[in-house]
Short mmCIF file of C-alpha atoms and ligand atoms in Angstrom, two decimals:
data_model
loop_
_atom_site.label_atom_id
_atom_site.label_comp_id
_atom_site.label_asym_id
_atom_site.label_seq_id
_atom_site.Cartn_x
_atom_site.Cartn_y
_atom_site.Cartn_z
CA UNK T 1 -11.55 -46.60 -61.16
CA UNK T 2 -10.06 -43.51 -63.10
CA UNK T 3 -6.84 -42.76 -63.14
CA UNK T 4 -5.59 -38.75 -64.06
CA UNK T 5 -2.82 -38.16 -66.12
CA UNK T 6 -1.03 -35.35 -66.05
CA UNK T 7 0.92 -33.80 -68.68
CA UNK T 8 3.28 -30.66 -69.26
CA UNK T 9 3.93 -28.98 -72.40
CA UNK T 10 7.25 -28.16 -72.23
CA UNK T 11 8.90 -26.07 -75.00
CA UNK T 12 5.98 -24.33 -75.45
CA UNK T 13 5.61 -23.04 -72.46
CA UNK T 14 8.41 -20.94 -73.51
CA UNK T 15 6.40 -19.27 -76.48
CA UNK T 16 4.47 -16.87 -74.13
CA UNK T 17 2.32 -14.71 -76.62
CA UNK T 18 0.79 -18.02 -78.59
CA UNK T 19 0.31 -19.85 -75.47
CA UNK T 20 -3.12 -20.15 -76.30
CA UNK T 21 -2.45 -21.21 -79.71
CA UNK T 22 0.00 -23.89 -79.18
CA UNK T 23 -2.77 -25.45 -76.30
CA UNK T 24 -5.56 -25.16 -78.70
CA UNK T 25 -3.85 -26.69 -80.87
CA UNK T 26 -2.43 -29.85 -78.69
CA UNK T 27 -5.89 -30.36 -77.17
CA UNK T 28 -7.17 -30.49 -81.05
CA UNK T 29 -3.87 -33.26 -81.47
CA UNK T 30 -5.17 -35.54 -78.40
CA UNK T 31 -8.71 -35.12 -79.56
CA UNK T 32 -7.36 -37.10 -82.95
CA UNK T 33 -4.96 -39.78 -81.44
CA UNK T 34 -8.01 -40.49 -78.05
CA UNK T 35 -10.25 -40.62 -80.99
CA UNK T 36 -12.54 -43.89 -79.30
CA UNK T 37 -11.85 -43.86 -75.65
CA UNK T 38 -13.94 -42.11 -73.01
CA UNK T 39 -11.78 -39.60 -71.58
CA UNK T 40 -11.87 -35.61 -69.72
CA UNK T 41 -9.48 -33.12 -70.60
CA UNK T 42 -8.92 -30.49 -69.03
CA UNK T 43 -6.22 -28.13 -69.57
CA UNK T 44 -4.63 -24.14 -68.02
CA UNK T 45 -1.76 -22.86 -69.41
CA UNK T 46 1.00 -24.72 -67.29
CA UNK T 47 -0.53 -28.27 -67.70
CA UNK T 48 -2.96 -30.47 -68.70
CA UNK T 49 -5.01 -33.07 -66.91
CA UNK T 50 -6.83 -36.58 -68.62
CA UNK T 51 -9.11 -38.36 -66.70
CA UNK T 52 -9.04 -42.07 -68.18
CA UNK T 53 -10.74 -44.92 -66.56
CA UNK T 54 -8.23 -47.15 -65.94
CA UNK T 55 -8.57 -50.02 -68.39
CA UNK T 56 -7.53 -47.35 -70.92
CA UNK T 57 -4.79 -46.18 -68.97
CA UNK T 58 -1.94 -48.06 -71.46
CA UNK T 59 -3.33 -47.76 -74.65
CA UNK T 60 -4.09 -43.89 -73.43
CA UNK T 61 -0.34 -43.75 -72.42
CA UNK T 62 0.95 -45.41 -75.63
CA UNK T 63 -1.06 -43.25 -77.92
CA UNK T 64 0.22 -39.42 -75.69
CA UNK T 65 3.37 -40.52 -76.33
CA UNK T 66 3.28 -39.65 -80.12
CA UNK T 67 2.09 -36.18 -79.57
CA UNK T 68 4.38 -33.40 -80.06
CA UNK T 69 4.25 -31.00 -77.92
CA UNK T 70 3.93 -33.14 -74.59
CA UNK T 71 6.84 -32.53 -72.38
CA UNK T 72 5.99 -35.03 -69.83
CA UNK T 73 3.13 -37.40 -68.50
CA UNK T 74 2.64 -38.25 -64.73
CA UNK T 75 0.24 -41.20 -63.88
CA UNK T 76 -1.37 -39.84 -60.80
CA UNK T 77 -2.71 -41.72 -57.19
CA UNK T 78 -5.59 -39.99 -56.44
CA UNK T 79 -7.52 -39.60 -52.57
CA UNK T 80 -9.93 -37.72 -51.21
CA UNK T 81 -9.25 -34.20 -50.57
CA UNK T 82 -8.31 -34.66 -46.56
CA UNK T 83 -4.57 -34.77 -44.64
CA UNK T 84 -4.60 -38.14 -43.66
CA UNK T 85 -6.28 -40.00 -47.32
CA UNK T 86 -3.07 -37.87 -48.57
CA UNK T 87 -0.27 -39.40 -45.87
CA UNK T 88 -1.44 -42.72 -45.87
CA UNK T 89 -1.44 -42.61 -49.49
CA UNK T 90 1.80 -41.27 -49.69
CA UNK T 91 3.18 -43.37 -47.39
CA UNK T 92 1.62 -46.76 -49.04
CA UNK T 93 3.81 -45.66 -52.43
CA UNK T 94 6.98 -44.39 -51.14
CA UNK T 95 7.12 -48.00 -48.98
CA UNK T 96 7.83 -49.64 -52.36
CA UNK T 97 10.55 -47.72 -53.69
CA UNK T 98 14.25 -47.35 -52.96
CA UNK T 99 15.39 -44.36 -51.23
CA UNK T 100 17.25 -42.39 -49.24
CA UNK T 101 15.79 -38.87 -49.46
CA UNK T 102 12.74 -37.14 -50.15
CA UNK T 103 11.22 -33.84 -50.54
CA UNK T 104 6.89 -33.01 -50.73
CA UNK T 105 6.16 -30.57 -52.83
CA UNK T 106 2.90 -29.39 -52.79
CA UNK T 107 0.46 -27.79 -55.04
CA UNK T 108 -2.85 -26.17 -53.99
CA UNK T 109 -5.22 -25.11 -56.54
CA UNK T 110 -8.40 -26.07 -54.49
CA UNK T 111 -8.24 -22.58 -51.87
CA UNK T 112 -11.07 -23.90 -50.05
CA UNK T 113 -8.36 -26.83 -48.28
CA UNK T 114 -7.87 -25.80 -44.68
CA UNK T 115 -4.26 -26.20 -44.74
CA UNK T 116 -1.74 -24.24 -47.15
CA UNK T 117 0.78 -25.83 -49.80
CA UNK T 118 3.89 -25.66 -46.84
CA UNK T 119 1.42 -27.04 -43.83
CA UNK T 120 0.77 -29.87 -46.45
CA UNK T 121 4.28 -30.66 -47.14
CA UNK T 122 5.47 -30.59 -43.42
CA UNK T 123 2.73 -33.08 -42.13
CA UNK T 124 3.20 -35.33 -44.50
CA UNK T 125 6.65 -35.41 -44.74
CA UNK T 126 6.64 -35.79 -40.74
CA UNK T 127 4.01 -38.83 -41.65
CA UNK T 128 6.50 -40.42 -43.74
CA UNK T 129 9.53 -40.06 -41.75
CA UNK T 130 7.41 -41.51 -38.97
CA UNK T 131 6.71 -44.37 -40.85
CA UNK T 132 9.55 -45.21 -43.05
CA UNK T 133 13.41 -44.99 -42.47
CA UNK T 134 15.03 -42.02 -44.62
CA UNK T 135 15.30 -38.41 -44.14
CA UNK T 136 14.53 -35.34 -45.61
CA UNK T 137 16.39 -33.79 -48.80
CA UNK T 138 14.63 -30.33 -50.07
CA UNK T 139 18.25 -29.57 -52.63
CA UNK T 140 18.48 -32.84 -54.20
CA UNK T 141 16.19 -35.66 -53.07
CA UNK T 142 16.56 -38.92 -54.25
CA UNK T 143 12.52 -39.05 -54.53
CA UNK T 144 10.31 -36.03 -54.98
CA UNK T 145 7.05 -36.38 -54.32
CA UNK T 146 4.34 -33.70 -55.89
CA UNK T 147 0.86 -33.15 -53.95
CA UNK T 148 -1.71 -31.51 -56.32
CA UNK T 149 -5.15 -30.49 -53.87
CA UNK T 150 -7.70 -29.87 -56.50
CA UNK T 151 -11.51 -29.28 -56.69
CA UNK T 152 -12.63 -32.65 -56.89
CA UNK T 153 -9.66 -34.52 -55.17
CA UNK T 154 -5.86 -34.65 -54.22
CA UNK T 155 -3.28 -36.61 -56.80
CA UNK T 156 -0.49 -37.45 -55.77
CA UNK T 157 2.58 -39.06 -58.32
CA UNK T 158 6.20 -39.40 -57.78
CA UNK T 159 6.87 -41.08 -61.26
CA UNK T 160 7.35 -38.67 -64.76
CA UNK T 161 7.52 -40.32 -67.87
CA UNK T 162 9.45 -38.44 -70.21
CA UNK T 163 7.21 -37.19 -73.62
CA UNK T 164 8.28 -36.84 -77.08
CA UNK T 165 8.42 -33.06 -76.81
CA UNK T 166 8.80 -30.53 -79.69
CA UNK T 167 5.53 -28.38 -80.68
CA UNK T 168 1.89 -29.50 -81.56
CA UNK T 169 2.14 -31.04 -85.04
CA UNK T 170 0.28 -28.28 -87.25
CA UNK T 171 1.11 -25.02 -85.55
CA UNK T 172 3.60 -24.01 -87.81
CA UNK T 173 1.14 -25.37 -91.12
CA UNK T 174 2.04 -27.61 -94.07
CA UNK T 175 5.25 -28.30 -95.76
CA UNK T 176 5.61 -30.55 -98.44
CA UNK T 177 8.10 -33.35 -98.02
CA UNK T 178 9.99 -35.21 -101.00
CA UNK T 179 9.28 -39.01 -99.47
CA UNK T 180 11.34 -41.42 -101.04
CA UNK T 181 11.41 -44.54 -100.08
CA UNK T 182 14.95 -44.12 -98.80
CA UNK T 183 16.33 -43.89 -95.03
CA UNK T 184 16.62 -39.84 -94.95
CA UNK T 185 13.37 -38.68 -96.02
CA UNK T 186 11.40 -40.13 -93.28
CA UNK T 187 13.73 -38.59 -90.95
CA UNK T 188 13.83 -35.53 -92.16
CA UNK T 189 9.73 -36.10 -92.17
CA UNK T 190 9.56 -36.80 -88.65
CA UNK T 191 12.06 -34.13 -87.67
CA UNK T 192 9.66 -31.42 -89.33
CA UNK T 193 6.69 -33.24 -87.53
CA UNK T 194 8.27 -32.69 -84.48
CA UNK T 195 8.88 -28.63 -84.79
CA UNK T 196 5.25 -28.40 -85.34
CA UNK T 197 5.36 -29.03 -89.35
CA UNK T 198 2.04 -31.02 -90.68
CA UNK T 199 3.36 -32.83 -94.14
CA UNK T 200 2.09 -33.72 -97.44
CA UNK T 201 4.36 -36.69 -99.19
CA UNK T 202 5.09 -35.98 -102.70
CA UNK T 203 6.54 -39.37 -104.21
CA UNK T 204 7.97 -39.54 -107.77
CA UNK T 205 6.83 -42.44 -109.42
CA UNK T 206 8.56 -44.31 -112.44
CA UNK T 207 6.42 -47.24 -113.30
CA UNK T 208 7.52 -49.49 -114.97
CA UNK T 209 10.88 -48.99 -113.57
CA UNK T 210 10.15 -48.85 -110.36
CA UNK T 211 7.99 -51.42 -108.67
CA UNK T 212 4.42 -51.35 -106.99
CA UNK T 213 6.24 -52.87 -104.09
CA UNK T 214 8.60 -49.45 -103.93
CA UNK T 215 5.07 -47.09 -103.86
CA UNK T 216 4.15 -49.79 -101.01
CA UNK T 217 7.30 -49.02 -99.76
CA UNK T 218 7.15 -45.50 -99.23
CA UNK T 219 2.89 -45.96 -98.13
CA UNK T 220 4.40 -47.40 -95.28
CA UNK T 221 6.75 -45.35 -94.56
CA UNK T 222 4.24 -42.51 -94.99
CA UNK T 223 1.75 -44.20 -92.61
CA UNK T 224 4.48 -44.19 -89.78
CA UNK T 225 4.46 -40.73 -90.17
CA UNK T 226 0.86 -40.46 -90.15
CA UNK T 227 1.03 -41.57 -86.60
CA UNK T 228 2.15 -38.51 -85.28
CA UNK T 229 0.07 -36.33 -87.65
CA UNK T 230 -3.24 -38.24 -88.64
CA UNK T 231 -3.60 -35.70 -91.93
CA UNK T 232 -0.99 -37.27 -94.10
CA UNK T 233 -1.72 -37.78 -97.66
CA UNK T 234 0.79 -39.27 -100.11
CA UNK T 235 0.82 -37.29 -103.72
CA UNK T 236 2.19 -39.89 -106.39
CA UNK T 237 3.60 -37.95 -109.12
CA UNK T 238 3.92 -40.04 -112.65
CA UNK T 239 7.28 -39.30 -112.85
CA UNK T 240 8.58 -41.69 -116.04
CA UNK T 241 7.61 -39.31 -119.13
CA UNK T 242 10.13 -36.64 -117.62
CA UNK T 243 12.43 -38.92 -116.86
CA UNK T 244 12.71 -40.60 -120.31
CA UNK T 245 12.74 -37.48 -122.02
CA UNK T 246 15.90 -36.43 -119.74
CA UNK T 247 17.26 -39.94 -120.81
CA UNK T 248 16.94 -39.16 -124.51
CA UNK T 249 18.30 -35.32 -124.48
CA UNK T 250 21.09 -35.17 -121.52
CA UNK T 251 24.61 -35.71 -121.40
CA UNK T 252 24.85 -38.84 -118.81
CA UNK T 253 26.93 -36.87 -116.31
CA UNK T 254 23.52 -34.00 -115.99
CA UNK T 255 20.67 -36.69 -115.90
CA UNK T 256 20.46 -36.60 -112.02
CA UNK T 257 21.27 -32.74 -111.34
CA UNK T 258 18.37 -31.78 -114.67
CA UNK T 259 15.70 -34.94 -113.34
CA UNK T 260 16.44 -33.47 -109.65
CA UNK T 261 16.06 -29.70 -111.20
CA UNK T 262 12.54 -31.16 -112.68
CA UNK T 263 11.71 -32.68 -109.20
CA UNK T 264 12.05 -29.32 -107.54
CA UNK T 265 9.90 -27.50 -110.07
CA UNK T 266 7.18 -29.82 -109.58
CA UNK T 267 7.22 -29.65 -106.05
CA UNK T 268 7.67 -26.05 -105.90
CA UNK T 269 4.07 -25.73 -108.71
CA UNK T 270 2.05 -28.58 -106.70
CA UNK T 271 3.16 -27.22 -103.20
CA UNK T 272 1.69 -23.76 -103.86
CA UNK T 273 -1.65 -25.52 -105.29
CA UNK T 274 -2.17 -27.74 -101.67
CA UNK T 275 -0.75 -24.78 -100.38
CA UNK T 276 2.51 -25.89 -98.24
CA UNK T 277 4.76 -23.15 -97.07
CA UNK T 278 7.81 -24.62 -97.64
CA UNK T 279 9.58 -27.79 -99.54
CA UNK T 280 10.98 -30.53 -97.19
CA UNK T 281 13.61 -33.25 -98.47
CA UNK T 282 16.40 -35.92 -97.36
CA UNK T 283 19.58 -34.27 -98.41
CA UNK T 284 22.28 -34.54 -96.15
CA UNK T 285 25.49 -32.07 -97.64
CA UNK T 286 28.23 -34.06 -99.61
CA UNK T 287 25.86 -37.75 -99.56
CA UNK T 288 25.97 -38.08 -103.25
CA UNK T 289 27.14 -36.16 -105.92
CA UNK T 290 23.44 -34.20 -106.30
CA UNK T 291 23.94 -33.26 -102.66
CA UNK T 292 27.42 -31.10 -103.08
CA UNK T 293 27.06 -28.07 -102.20
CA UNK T 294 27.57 -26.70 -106.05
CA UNK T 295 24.44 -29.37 -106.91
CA UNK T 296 22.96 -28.16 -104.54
CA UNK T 297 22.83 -24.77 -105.30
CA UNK T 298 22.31 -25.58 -108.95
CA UNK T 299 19.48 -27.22 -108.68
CA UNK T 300 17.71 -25.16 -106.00
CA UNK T 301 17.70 -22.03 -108.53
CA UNK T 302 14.50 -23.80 -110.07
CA UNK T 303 12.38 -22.36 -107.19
CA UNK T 304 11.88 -19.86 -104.66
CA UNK T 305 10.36 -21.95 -102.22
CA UNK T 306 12.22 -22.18 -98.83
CA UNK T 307 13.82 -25.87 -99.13
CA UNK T 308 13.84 -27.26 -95.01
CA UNK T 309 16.39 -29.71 -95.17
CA UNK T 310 16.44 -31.15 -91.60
CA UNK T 311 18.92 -33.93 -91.99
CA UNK T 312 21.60 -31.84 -94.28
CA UNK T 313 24.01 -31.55 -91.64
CA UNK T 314 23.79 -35.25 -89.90
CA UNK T 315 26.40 -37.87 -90.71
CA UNK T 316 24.41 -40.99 -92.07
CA UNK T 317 24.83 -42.80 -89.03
CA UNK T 318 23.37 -40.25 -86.91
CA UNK T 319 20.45 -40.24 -89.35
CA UNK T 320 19.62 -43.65 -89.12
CA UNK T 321 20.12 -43.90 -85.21
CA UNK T 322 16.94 -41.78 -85.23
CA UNK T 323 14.94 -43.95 -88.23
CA UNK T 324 16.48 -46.88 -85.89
CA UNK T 325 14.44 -44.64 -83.18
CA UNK T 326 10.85 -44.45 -85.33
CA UNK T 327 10.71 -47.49 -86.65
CA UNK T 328 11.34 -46.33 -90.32
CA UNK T 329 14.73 -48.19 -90.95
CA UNK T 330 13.70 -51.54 -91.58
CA UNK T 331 11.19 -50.61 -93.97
CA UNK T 332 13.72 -47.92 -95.67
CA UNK T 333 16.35 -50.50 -96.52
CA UNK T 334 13.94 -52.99 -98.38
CA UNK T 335 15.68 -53.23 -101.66
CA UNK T 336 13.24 -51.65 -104.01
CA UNK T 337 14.84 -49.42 -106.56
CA UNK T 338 13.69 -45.95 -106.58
CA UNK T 339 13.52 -43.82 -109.63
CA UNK T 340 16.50 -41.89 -108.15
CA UNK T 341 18.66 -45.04 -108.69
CA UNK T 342 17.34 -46.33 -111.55
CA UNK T 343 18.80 -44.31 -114.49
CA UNK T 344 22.37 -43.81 -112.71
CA UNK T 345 25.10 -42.54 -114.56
CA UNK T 346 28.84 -43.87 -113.73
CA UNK T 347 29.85 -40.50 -113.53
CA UNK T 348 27.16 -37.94 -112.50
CA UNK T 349 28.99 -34.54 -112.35
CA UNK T 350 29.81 -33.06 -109.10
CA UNK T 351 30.18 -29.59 -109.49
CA UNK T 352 27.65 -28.97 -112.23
CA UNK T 353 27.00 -25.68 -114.09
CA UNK T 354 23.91 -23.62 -114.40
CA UNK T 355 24.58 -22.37 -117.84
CA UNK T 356 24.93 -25.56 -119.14
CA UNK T 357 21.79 -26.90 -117.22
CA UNK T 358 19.49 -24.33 -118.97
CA UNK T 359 21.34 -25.24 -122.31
CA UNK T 360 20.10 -28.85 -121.49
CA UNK T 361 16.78 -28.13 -121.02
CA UNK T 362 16.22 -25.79 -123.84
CA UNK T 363 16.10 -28.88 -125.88
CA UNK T 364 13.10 -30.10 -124.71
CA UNK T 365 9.64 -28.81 -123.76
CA UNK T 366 9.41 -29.37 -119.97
CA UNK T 367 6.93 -26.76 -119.26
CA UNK T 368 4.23 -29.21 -121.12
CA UNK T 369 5.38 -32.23 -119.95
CA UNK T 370 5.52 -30.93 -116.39
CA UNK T 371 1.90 -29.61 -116.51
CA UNK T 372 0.62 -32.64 -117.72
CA UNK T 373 2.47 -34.54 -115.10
CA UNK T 374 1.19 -32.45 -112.04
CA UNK T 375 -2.56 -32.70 -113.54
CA UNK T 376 -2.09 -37.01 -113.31
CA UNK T 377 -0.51 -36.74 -109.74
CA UNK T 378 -2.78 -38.54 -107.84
CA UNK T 379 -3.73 -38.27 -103.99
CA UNK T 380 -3.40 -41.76 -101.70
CA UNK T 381 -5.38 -40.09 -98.30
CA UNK T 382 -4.41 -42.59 -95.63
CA UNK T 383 -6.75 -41.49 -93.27
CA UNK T 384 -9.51 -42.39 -95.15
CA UNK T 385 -10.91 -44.72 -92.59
CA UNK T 386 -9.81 -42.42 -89.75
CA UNK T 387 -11.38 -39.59 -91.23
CA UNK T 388 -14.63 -41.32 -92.07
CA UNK T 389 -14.49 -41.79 -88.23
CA UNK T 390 -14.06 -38.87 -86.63
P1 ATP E 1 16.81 -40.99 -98.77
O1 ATP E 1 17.64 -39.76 -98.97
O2 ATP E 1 15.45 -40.74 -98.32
O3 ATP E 1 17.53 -42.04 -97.97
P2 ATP E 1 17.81 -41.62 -101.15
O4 ATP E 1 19.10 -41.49 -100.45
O5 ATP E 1 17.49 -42.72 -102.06
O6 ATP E 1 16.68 -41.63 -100.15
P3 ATP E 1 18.60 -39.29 -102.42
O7 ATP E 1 19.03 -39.68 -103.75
O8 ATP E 1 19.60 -39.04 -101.35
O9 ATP E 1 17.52 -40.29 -101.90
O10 ATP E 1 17.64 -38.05 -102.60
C1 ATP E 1 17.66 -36.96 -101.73
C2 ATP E 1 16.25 -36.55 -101.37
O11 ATP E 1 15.47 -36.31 -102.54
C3 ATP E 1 15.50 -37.64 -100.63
O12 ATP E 1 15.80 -37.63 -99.27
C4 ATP E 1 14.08 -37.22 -100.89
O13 ATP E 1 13.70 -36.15 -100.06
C5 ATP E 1 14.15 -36.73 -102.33
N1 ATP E 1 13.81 -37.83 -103.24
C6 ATP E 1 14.61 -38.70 -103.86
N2 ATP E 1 13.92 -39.58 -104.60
C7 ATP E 1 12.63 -39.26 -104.43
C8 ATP E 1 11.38 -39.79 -104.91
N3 ATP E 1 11.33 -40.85 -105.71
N4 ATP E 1 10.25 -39.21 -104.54
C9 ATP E 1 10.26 -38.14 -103.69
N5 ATP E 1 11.38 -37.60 -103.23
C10 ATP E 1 12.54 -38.14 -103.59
MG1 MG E 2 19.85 -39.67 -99.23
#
């Protein structure tokens, strides 16, 4: 048996010239994540339809809900396309759920039915309140049941299961997200994914500081990602020859704003070689002393690059509600010490100045040791397999 799923896009329906687009570029999505069961899309540009048989029907379900850009999925009953197939059938589900009230709605995109969308609704709603105790509601029905008469057959579904919704991962490009292996990052990851943002991770690396176990760390955390993309790759950047040299030359109080200014130049150089748009990170406003708004500002001035900072205005606890959400928090709070924490001053400076910055830096050739950094960053692809695959 096959069972037809059918889906709605949702917030994109609202972007009328790249309708087309946006579609393409779901169907392309579903084509990735269905990648191994038999299945027939096809799609307009309200909705969507999957055929599935029906031993695939969960594992089908499972997977849609990870796709961006999917509104809504109905699991549709489907008859043959004649009046009584489609009362008996309604009638059979509506006998096993709870109601007062009802409405049929009916769709018909199959012209060639004798009887219009309206005749539809009227006989079978006169079938069901023949057959089962409740009445009619057309306002606000406890129930509402939607008819679809198509080519091949009717389907009929009363149930919606709500999608994940935002726009089809990719649509907007690449940015480049900062991944630590902390709780915000991955947030902030999955809240790009979710406007239509396909990532690269960049991960500063100070072995032997930091562990193998923290690069694990954040592999995982990248791989959750890679669930709702399937095109992450994680970009380990050999982070501990910068980071000494700050050591050696900086005041204590400027080691985190001048390693953070160094962070932002290399992500702002390797973005524009794996050409991604735009620089994505964790910082939440006022979190630590690197994330005041004078920091901030500070250490932006490095690039150009538009910095997307999805989580900058979320209190912590609202940030990990959603890595509660994906599945990222349990991972994120492993104790492995990243190289953020791992040369912490007692008293990094708050409200840091820029002057004093460049003054910093003049003391040491970064421009080298930043080349020669980016040139040893090396590129973890986790969908090696996946891609061998498809
Ligand atoms: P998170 O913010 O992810 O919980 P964190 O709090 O340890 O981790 P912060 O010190 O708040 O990190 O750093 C702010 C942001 O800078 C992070 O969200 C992340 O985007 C980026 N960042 C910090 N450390 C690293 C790293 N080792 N590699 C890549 N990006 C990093
Ligand atoms: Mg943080």
């Amino acid at each position: 048996m096959e069972k037809l799923l059918l889906i709605k896009y949702g917030e994109l329906t609202t972007k009328k010239g790249n309708r087309k687009v946006f579609i393409k570029m779901l169907c392309k999505n579903i084509e990735k994540i269905l990648y191994g069961i038999n299945y027939n899309l096809e799609q307009n540009l309200s909705c969507m339809y999957i055929k599935v048989e029906e031993k695939d029907l969960n594992v089908c379900l499972e997977k849609l809900l990870q796709v961006f850009g999917i509104h809504s999925i109905a699991i549709c009953e489907s008859v043959n396309n004649n009046i009584e197939d489609i009362q008996n059938k309604v009638v059979e589900i509506l006998k096993n759920k709870n109601f007062n009230s009802f409405k049929i709605e009916t769709k018909r995109s199959n012209k060639k039915f004798s009887l219009n969308s309206l005749e539809v609704s009227s006989k079978v709603g006169g079938f069901v309140l023949k057959n089962i105790s409740c009445k009619v509601d057309v306002h606000n029905p406890d129930i509402l049941v939607n008819v679809e008469i198509r080519g091949e057959a009717t389907y009929i579904y009363v149930d919606v299961i709500s999608g994940i919704g935002g726009y089809p991962v990719g649509i907007q490009g690449k940015g480049l997200l900062m991944l630590s292996g902390g709780i915000d990052s991955p947030v902030a990851g999955y809240l790009s994914l979710k406007r239509g943002v396909d990532l690269e991770c960049l991960y500063f690396e100070s072995l032997p500081h930091t562990s193998l176990e923290a690069r694990e760390k954040v592999l995982k955390l990248a791989s959750i990602l890679n669930e709702y993309s399937l095109n992450i790759k994680v970009h380990v950047v050999p982070f501990t020859n910068i980071q000494e040299t700050i050591y050696k030359n900086a005041p204590d109080s400027y080691i985190i704003t001048i390693m953070r200014r160094m962070m932002y130049r290399i992500a702002d150089r390797y973005s524009k070689k794996i050409k991604c748009k735009v620089i994505i990170n964790g910082e939440s406003i006022g979190q630590v002393a690197s994330q005041t708004l004078t920091s901030m500002v500070v250490i932006n001035s490095v690039t150009n690059k538009p910095i997307i900072r999805p989580v900058a205005c979320m209190d912590k606890l609202e940030i990990i509600d959603i890595a509660n959400k994906i599945n990222t928090y349990q991972t994120s709070i492993l104790p492995y010490e990243d190289c953020c924490t791992i040369f912490l001053p007692k008293h990094p400076v708050i409200n840091p100045e820029l002057d004093k910055c460049i003054e910093i830096e003049k003391t040491f050739n970064y421009e080298e040791l930043i080349n020669e950094t980016i040139n040893n960053i090396q590129v973890i692809n986790l969908n090696k397999v996946k891609n061998d695959l498809l």
